Coordinates of C-alpha atoms and ligand atoms in Angstrom, one line a residue:
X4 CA 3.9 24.6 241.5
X5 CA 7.0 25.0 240.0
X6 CA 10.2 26.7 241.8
X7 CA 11.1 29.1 239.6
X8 CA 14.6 32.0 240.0
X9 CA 14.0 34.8 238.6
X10 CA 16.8 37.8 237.8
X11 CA 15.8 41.1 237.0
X12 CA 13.3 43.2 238.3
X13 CA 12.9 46.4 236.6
X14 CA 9.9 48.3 234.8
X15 CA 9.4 44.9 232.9
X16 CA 10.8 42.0 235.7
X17 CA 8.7 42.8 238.7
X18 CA 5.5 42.4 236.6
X19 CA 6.5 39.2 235.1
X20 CA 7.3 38.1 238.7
X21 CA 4.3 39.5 240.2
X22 CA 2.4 37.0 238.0
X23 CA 3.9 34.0 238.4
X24 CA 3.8 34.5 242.4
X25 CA 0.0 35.1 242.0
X26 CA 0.0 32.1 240.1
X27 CA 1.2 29.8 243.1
X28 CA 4.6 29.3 241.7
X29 CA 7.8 29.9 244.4
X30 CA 9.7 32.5 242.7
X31 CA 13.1 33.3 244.1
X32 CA 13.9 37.0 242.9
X33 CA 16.7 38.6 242.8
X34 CA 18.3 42.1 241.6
X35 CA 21.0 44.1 241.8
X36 CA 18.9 46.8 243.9
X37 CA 18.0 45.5 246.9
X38 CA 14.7 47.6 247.3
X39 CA 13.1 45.5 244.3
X40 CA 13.7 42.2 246.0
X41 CA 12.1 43.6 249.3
X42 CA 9.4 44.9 247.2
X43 CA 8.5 41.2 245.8
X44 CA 9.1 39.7 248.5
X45 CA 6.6 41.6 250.6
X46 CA 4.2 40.3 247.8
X47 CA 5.0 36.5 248.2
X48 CA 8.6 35.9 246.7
X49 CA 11.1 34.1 248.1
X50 CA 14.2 37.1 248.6
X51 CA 17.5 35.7 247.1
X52 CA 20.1 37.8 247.6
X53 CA 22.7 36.7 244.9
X54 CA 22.4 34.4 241.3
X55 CA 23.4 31.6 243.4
X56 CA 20.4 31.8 246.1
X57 CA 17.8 32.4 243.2
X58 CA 19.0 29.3 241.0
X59 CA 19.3 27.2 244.0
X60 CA 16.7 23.8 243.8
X61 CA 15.1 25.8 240.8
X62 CA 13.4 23.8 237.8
X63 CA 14.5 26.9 235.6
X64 CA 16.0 30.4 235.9
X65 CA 14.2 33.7 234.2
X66 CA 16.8 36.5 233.7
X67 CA 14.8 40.3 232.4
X68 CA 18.0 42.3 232.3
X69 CA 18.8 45.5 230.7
X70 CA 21.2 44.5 227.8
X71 CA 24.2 41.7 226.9
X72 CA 26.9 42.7 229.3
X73 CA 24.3 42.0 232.4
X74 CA 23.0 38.8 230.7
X75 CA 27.0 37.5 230.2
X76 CA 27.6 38.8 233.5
X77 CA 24.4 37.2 235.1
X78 CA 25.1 33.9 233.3
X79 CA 29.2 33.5 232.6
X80 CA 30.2 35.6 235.1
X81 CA 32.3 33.8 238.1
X82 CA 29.3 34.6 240.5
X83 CA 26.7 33.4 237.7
X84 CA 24.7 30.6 236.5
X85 CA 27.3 28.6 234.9
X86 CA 28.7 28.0 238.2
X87 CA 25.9 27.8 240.0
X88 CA 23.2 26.1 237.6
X89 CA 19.4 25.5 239.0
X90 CA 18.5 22.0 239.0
X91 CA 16.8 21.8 236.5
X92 CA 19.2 22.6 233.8
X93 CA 16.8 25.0 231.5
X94 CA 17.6 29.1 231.4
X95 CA 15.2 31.2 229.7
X96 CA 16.3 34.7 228.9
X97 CA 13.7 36.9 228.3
X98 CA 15.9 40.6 228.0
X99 CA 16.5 41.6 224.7
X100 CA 20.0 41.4 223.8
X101 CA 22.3 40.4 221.0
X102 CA 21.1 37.0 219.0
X103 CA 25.2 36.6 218.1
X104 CA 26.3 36.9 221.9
X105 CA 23.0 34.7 222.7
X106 CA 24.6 31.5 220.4
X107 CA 27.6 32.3 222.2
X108 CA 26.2 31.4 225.7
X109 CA 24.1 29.2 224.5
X110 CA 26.7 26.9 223.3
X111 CA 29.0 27.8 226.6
X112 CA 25.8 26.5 228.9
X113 CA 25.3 23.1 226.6
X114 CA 29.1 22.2 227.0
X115 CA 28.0 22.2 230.8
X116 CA 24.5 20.2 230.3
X117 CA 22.4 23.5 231.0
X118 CA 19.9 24.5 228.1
X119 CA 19.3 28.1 226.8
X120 CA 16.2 29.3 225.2
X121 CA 15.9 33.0 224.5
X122 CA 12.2 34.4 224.6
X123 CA 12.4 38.5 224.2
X124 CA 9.0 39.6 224.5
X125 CA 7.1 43.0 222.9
X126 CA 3.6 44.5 224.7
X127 CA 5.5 47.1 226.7
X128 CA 4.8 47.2 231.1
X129 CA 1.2 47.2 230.1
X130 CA 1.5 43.9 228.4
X131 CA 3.8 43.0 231.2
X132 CA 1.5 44.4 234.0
X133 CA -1.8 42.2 232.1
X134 CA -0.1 39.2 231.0
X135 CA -0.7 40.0 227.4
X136 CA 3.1 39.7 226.3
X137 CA 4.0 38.7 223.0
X138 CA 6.5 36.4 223.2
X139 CA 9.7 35.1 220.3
X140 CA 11.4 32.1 221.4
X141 CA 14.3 30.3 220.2
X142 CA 15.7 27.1 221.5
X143 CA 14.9 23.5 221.5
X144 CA 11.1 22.4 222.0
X145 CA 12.0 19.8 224.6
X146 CA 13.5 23.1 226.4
X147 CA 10.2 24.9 225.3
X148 CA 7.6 22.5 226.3
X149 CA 9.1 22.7 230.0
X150 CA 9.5 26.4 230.4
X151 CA 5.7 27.3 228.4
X152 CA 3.3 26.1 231.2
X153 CA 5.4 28.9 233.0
X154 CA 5.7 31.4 230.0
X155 CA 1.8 31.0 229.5
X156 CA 1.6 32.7 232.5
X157 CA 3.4 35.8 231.5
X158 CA 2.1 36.2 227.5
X159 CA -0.7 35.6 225.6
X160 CA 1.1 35.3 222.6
X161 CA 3.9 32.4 222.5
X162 CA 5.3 31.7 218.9
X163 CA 8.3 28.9 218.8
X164 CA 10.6 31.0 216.0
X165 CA 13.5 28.9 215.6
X166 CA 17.0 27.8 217.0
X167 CA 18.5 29.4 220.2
X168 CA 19.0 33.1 219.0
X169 CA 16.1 33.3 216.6
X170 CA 14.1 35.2 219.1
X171 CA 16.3 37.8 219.8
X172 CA 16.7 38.0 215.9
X173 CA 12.8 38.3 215.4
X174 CA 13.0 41.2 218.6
X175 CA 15.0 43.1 216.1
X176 CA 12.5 43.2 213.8
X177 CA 10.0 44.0 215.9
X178 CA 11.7 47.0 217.6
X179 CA 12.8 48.7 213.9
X180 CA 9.4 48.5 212.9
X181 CA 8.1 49.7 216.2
X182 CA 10.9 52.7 216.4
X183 CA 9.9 53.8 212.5
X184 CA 6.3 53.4 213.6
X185 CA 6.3 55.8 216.0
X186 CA 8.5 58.4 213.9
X187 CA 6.0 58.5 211.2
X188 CA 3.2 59.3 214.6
X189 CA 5.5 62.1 215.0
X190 CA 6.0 63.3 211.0
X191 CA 1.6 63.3 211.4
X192 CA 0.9 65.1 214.4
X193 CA 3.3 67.8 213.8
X194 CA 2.0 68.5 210.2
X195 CA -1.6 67.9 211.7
X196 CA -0.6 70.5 214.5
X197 CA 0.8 73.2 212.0
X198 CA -2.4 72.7 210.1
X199 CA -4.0 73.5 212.6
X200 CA -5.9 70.6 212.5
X201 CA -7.3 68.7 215.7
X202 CA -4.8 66.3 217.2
X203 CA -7.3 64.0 219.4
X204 CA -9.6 63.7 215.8
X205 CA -6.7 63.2 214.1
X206 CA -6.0 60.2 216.2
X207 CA -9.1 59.2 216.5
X208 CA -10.0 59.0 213.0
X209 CA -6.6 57.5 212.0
X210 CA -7.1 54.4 215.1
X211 CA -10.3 53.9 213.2
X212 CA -8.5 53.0 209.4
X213 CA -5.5 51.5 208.0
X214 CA -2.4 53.9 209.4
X215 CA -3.8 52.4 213.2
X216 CA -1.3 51.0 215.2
X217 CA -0.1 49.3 218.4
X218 CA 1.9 53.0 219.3
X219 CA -1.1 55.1 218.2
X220 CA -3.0 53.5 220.7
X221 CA -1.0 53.4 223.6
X222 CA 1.5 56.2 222.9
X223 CA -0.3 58.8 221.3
X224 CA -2.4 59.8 224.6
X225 CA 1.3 60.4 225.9
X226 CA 2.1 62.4 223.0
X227 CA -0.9 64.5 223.0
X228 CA -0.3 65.3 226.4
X229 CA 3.6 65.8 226.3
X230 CA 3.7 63.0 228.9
X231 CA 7.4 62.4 228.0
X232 CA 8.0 60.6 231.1
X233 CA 7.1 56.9 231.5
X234 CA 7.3 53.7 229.4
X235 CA 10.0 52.2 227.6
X236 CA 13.3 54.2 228.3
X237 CA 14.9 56.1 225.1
X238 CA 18.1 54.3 225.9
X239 CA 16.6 51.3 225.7
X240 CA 14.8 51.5 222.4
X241 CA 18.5 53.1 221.0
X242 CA 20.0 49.7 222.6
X243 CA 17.6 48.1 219.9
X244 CA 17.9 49.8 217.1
X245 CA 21.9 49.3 217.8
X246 CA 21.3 45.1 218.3
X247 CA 19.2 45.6 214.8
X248 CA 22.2 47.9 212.9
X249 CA 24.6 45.1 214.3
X250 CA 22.9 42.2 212.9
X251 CA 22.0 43.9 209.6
X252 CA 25.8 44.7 209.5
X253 CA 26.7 41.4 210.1
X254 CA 24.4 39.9 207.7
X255 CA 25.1 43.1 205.2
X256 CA 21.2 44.4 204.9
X257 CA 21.4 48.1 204.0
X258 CA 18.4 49.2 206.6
X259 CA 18.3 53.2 205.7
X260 CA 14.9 53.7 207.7
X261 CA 16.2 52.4 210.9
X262 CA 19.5 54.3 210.1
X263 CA 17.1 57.6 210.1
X264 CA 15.4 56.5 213.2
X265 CA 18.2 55.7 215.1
X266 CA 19.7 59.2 214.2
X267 CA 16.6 60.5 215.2
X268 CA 16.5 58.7 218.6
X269 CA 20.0 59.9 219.5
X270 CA 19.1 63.3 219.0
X271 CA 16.5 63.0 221.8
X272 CA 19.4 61.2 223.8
X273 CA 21.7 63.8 223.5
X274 CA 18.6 66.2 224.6
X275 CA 18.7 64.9 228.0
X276 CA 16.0 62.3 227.1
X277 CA 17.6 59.0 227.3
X278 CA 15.6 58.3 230.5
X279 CA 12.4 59.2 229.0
X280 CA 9.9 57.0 227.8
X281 CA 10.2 56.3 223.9
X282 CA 7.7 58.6 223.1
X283 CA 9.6 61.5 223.8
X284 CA 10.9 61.1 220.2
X285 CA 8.1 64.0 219.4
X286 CA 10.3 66.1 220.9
X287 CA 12.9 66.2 218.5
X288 CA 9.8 66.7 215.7
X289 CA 9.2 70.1 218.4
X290 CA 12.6 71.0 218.1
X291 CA 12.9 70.3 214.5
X292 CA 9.6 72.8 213.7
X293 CA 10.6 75.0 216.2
X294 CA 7.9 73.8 218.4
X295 CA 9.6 73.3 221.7
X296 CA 8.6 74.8 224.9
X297 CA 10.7 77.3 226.6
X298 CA 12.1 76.7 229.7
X299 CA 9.1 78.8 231.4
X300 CA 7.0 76.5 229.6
X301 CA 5.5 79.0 227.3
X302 CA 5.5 78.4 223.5
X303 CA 8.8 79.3 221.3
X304 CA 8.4 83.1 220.0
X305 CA 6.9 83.5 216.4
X306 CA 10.0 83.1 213.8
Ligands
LIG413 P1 14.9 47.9 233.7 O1 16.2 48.7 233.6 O2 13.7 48.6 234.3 O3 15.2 46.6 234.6 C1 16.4 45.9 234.6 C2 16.6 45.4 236.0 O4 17.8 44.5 236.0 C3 16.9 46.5 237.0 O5 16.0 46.3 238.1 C4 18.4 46.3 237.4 O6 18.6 46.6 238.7 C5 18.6 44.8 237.2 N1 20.0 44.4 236.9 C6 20.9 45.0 236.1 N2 22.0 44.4 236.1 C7 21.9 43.3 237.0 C8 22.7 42.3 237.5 N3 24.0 42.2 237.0 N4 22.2 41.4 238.4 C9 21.0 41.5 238.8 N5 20.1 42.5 238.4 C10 20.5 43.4 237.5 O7 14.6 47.3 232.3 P2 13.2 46.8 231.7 O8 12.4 48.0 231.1 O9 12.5 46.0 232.8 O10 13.6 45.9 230.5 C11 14.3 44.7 230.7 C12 14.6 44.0 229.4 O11 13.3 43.9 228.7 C13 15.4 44.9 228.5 O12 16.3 44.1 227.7 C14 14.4 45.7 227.6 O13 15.0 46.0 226.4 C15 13.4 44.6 227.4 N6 12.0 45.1 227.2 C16 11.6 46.2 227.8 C17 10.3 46.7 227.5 C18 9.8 48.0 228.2 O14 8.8 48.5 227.7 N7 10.3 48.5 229.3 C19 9.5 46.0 226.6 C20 9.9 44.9 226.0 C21 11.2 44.4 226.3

């Protein structure tokens, strides 16, 4: 059993947790909303009420936060880990945030003995809810070969990409790919839809062949059904794509299809979307063939 702190319990965070608690590891959770500590708790976590209380005798500390201010806060911040390091030394960062700003703390936390690794993961709260996370970690392997008995628990996929910072770097990758992905579902079902073609064959057929994909399987149900509600918040994919257009800038790699995407994405933002899941991008591809719904909910009148 290992005594484990873990901060963050969102969509993503309370799954993770879950797991590890049903694993027989002590897990001391915390979040800033109260309600998703009592939750895990009531499930076998230990409550911590502050950074302090869940790093406190811990072997390591697992943050799943939204984006780099939280992280910085969570970690540098005068209530955060820095001050208050667990015992054993090892933080594992598993949000995805900024690879630059990820060094940065990284190199802050080995000034003070305390080792970073940062293991972003892909596979969505379905991957999260069945353990099938794919996770991208970068940090040292002594740092690595502590936290993966634990990690194992949480992914099936566990791929040691580099120095500290290299994960978040390959999480970049994954998400433009992922984000242009899913815009080119959208480009097929609406020319499938004003063919007049079948949109469940359509899908079907195209799962069966080379255009299939991870977001054909586990979006397109959504989409065909205008579920526009759950999954992986719009203004969280748009936090990726902006981590991705950063680090190309940085590096100076013209990337004009995730330029298009993002543009594309922050049209469904400034819809109203933002707290929708990611698939709601086939809204805009309504909007943009005059496909939307009216407010009643009735079709758009013939142009
Ligand atoms: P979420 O917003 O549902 O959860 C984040 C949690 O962090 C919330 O419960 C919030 O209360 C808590 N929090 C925020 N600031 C805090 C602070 N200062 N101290 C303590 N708690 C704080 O987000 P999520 O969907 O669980 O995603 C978490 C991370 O994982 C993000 O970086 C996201 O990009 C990444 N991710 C998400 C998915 C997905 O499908 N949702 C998939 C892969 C990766």
């Amino acid at each position: 059993m290992t005594s484990i702190g873990f901060i963050g319990l969102g969509v993503m965070g309370r799954e993770m947790a879950r797991h590890l608690v049903r694993a027989g590891h002590r897990v001391q959770a915390h979040d800033a909303r109260p309600e998703a500590v009592d939750e895990i708790a009531r499930e076998g976590a230990v409550a911590a009420h502050s950074v302090a209380e869940a790093a406190e005798g811990a072997e390591l500390v697992i943050t799943m936060l939204p984006d780099t201010p939280q992280v910085e806060e969570v970690v540098l911040g005068p209530a955060g880990l820095l001050a208050h390091p667990p015992a054993g030394r090892l933080l594992v960062d598993m949000s995805t945030i900024s690879p630059t700003a990820t060094r940065r703390m990284a190199a802050e936390l080995a000034r003070a003995g305390i080792v970073m690794l940062d293991a972003p993961v892909s596979g969505g709260p379905s991957g999260a809810k069945g353990a099938k996370l794919s996770v991208m970690i970068g940090g040292p392997e002594d740092g690595l070969a502590r936290a993966r008995p634990v990690l194992e628990v949480m992914g099936s996929t566990l791929v040691h990409v580099g120095e500290v910072g290299a994960g978040q770097t390959v999480k970049a990758c994954n998400q433009l790919v992922c984000a242009m992905n899913l815009q080119a579902i959208c480009e097929a079902l609406a020319l499938g839809r004003a063919a007049g073609l079948d949109l469940d064959k359509l899908r079907d057929v195209l799962l069966g062949g080379a255009a299939s994909s991870w977001m054909l399987q586990n979006l397109g149900p959504l989409m065909l059904a205008k579920d526009a509600s759950a999954g992986f918040r719009i203004d969280l994919k748009l936090k990726d794509l902006r981590l991705a257009g950063e680090l190309a800038f940085e590096l100076g790699v013209p990337l004009p299809g995730t330029a298009l995407a993002t543009s594309l994405y922050l049209e469904a933002r400034a819809h109203g979307e933002g707290a929708n899941g990611n698939q709601a991008l086939f809204r805009v591809y309504d909007r943009l063939s005059n496909q939307a719904e009216e407010p009643s909910g009735q079709p758009p009148p013939a142009r």
